[in-house]
Structure formats: structure tokens, C-alpha cells
PDB file of C-alpha atoms in Angstrom:
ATOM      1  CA  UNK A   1       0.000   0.000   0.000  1.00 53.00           C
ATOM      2  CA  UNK A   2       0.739   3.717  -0.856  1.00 58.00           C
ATOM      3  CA  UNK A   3       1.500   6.191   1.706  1.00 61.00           C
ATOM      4  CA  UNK A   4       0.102   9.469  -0.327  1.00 75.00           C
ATOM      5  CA  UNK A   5       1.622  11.692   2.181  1.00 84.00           C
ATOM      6  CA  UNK A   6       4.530  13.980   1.187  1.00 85.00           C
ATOM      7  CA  UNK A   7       7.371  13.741   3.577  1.00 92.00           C
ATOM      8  CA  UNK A   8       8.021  16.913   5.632  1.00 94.00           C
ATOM      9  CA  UNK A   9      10.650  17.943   3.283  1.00 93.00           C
ATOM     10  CA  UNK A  10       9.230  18.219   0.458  1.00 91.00           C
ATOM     11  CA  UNK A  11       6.594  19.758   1.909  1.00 93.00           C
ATOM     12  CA  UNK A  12       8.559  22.449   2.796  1.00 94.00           C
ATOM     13  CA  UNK A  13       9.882  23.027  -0.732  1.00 93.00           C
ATOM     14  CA  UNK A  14       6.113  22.737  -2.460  1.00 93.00           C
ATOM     15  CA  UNK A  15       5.093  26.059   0.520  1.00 95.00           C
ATOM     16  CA  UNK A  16       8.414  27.590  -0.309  1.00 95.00           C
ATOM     17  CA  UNK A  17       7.529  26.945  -4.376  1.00 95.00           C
ATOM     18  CA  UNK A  18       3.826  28.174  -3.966  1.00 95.00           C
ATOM     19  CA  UNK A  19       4.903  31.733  -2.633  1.00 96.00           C
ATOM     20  CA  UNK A  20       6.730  32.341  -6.079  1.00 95.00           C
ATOM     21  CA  UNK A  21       5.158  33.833  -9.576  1.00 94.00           C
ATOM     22  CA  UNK A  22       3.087  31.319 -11.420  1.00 93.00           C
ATOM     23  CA  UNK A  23       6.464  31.794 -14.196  1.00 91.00           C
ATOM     24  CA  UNK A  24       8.982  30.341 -11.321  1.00 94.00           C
ATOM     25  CA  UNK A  25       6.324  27.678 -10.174  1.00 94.00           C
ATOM     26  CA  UNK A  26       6.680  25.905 -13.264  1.00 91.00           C
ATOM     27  CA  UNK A  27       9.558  26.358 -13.925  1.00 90.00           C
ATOM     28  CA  UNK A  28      10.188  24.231 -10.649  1.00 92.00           C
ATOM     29  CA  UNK A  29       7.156  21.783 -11.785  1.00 89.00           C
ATOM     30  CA  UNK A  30       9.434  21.033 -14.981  1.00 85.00           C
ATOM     31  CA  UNK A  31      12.654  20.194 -12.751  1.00 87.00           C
ATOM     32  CA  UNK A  32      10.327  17.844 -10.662  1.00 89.00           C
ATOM     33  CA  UNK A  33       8.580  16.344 -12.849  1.00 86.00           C
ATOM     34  CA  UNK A  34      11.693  15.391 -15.180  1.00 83.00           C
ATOM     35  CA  UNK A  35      13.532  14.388 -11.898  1.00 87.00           C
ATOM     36  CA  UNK A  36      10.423  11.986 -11.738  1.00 87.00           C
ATOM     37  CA  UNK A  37      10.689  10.753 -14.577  1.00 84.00           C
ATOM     38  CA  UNK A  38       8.414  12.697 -16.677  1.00 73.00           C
ATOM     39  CA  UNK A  39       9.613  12.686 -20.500  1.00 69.00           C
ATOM     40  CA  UNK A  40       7.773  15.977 -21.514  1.00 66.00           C
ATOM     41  CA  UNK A  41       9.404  19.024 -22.248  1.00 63.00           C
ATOM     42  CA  UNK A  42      11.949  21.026 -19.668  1.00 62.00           C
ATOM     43  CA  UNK A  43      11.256  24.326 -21.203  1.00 72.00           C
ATOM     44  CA  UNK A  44       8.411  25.290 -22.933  1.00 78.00           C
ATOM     45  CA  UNK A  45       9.585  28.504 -25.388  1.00 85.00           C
ATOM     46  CA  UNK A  46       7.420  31.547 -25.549  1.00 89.00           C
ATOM     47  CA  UNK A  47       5.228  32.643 -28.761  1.00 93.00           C
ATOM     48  CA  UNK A  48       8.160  35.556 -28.643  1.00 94.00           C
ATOM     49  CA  UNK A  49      10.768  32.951 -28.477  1.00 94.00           C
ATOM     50  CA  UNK A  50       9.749  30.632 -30.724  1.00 94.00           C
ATOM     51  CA  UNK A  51       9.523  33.421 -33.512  1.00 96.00           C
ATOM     52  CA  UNK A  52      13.303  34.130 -32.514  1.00 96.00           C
ATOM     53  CA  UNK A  53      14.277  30.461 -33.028  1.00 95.00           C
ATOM     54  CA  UNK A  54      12.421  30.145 -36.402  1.00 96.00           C
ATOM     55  CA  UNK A  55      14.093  33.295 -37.617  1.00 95.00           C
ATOM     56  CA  UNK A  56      17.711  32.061 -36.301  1.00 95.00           C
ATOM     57  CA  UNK A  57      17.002  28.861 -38.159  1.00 95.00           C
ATOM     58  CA  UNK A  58      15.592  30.538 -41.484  1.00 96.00           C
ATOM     59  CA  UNK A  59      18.972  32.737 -41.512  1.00 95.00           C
ATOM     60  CA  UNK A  60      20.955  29.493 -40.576  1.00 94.00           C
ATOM     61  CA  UNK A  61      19.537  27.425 -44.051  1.00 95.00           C
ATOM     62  CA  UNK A  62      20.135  30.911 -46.156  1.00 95.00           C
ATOM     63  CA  UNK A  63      24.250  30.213 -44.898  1.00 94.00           C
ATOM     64  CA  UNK A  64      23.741  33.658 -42.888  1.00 94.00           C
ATOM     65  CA  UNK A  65      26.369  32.864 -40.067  1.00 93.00           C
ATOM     66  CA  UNK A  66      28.425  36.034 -38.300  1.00 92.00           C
ATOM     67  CA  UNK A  67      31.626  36.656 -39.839  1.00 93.00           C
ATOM     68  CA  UNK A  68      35.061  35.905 -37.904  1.00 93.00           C
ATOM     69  CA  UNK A  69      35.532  39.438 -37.256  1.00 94.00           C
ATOM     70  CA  UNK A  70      31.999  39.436 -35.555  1.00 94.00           C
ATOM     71  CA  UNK A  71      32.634  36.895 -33.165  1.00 93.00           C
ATOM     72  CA  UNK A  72      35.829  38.271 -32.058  1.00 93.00           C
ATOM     73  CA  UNK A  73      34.101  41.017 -31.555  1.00 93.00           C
ATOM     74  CA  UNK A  74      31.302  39.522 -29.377  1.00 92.00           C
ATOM     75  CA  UNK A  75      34.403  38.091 -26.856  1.00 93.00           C
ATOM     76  CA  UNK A  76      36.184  40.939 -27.395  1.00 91.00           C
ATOM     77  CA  UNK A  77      33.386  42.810 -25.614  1.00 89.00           C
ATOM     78  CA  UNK A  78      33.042  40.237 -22.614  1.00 89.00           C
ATOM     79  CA  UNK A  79      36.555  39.695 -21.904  1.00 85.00           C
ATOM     80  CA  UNK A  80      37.334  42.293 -21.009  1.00 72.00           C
TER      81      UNK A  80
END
């Protein structure tokens, strides 16, 4: 037989969880349910980001990649 009740820990963490914004609460439902065993998605993108990634990939198939002297720039500006 099941015992249904949570131990004291984790109920701890689901209080803790529940005072966050609804963002951040499933964000943590994601990490527990793949912990669990869950095979569903981590991260579910945004309309907003899922334009981004479809234009990224669009510009990828055209061959539009940053130039040498564009990504040297990039870690030029955050090694600094």
C-alpha cells in the first residue's frame, strides 16, 4: 500500500515553491517532474521565443552565419 503523504521535506519546498510567480512555479514543476521521470518538455519557449528560433534557423539554411571578425568582436566585448 501507498503512503500518499509527502514527507516533511518536500513539503517544505512545495510552501516555499507556492509563494513564487506562477512563471517560477513551473519552472520548478518542470525540474520535478523530469527528476520523476516525466519525458515531456523542460522548457516550454514563448510565442516571442519561438519566432526568434524560427528566424535564427531561417537565416541558418540561407548560410547567414556572423563573420570571424563578428565573433571576435562579441568576446572581445566580454573579456574584457
Amino acid at each position: 500500500m501507498h503512503n500518499w503523504r509527502m514527507t516533511k521535506l518536500l513539503e517544505q519546498a512545495v510552501a516555499r515553491v507556492r509563494a513564487l510567480p506562477a512563471d517560477q512555479q513551473d519552472e520548478f514543476a518542470r525540474v520535478l517532474l523530469r527528476l520523476a521521470g516525466d519525458d515531456g518538455p523542460v522548457y516550454q519557449l514563448t510565442p516571442e521565443e519561438n519566432a526568434s528560433l524560427a528566424g535564427s534557423l531561417a537565416e541558418a539554411e540561407r548560410g547567414e552565419f556572423a563573420t570571424d571578425e563578428q565573433v571576435q568582436a562579441v568576446w572581445a566585448k566580454y573579456n574584457r
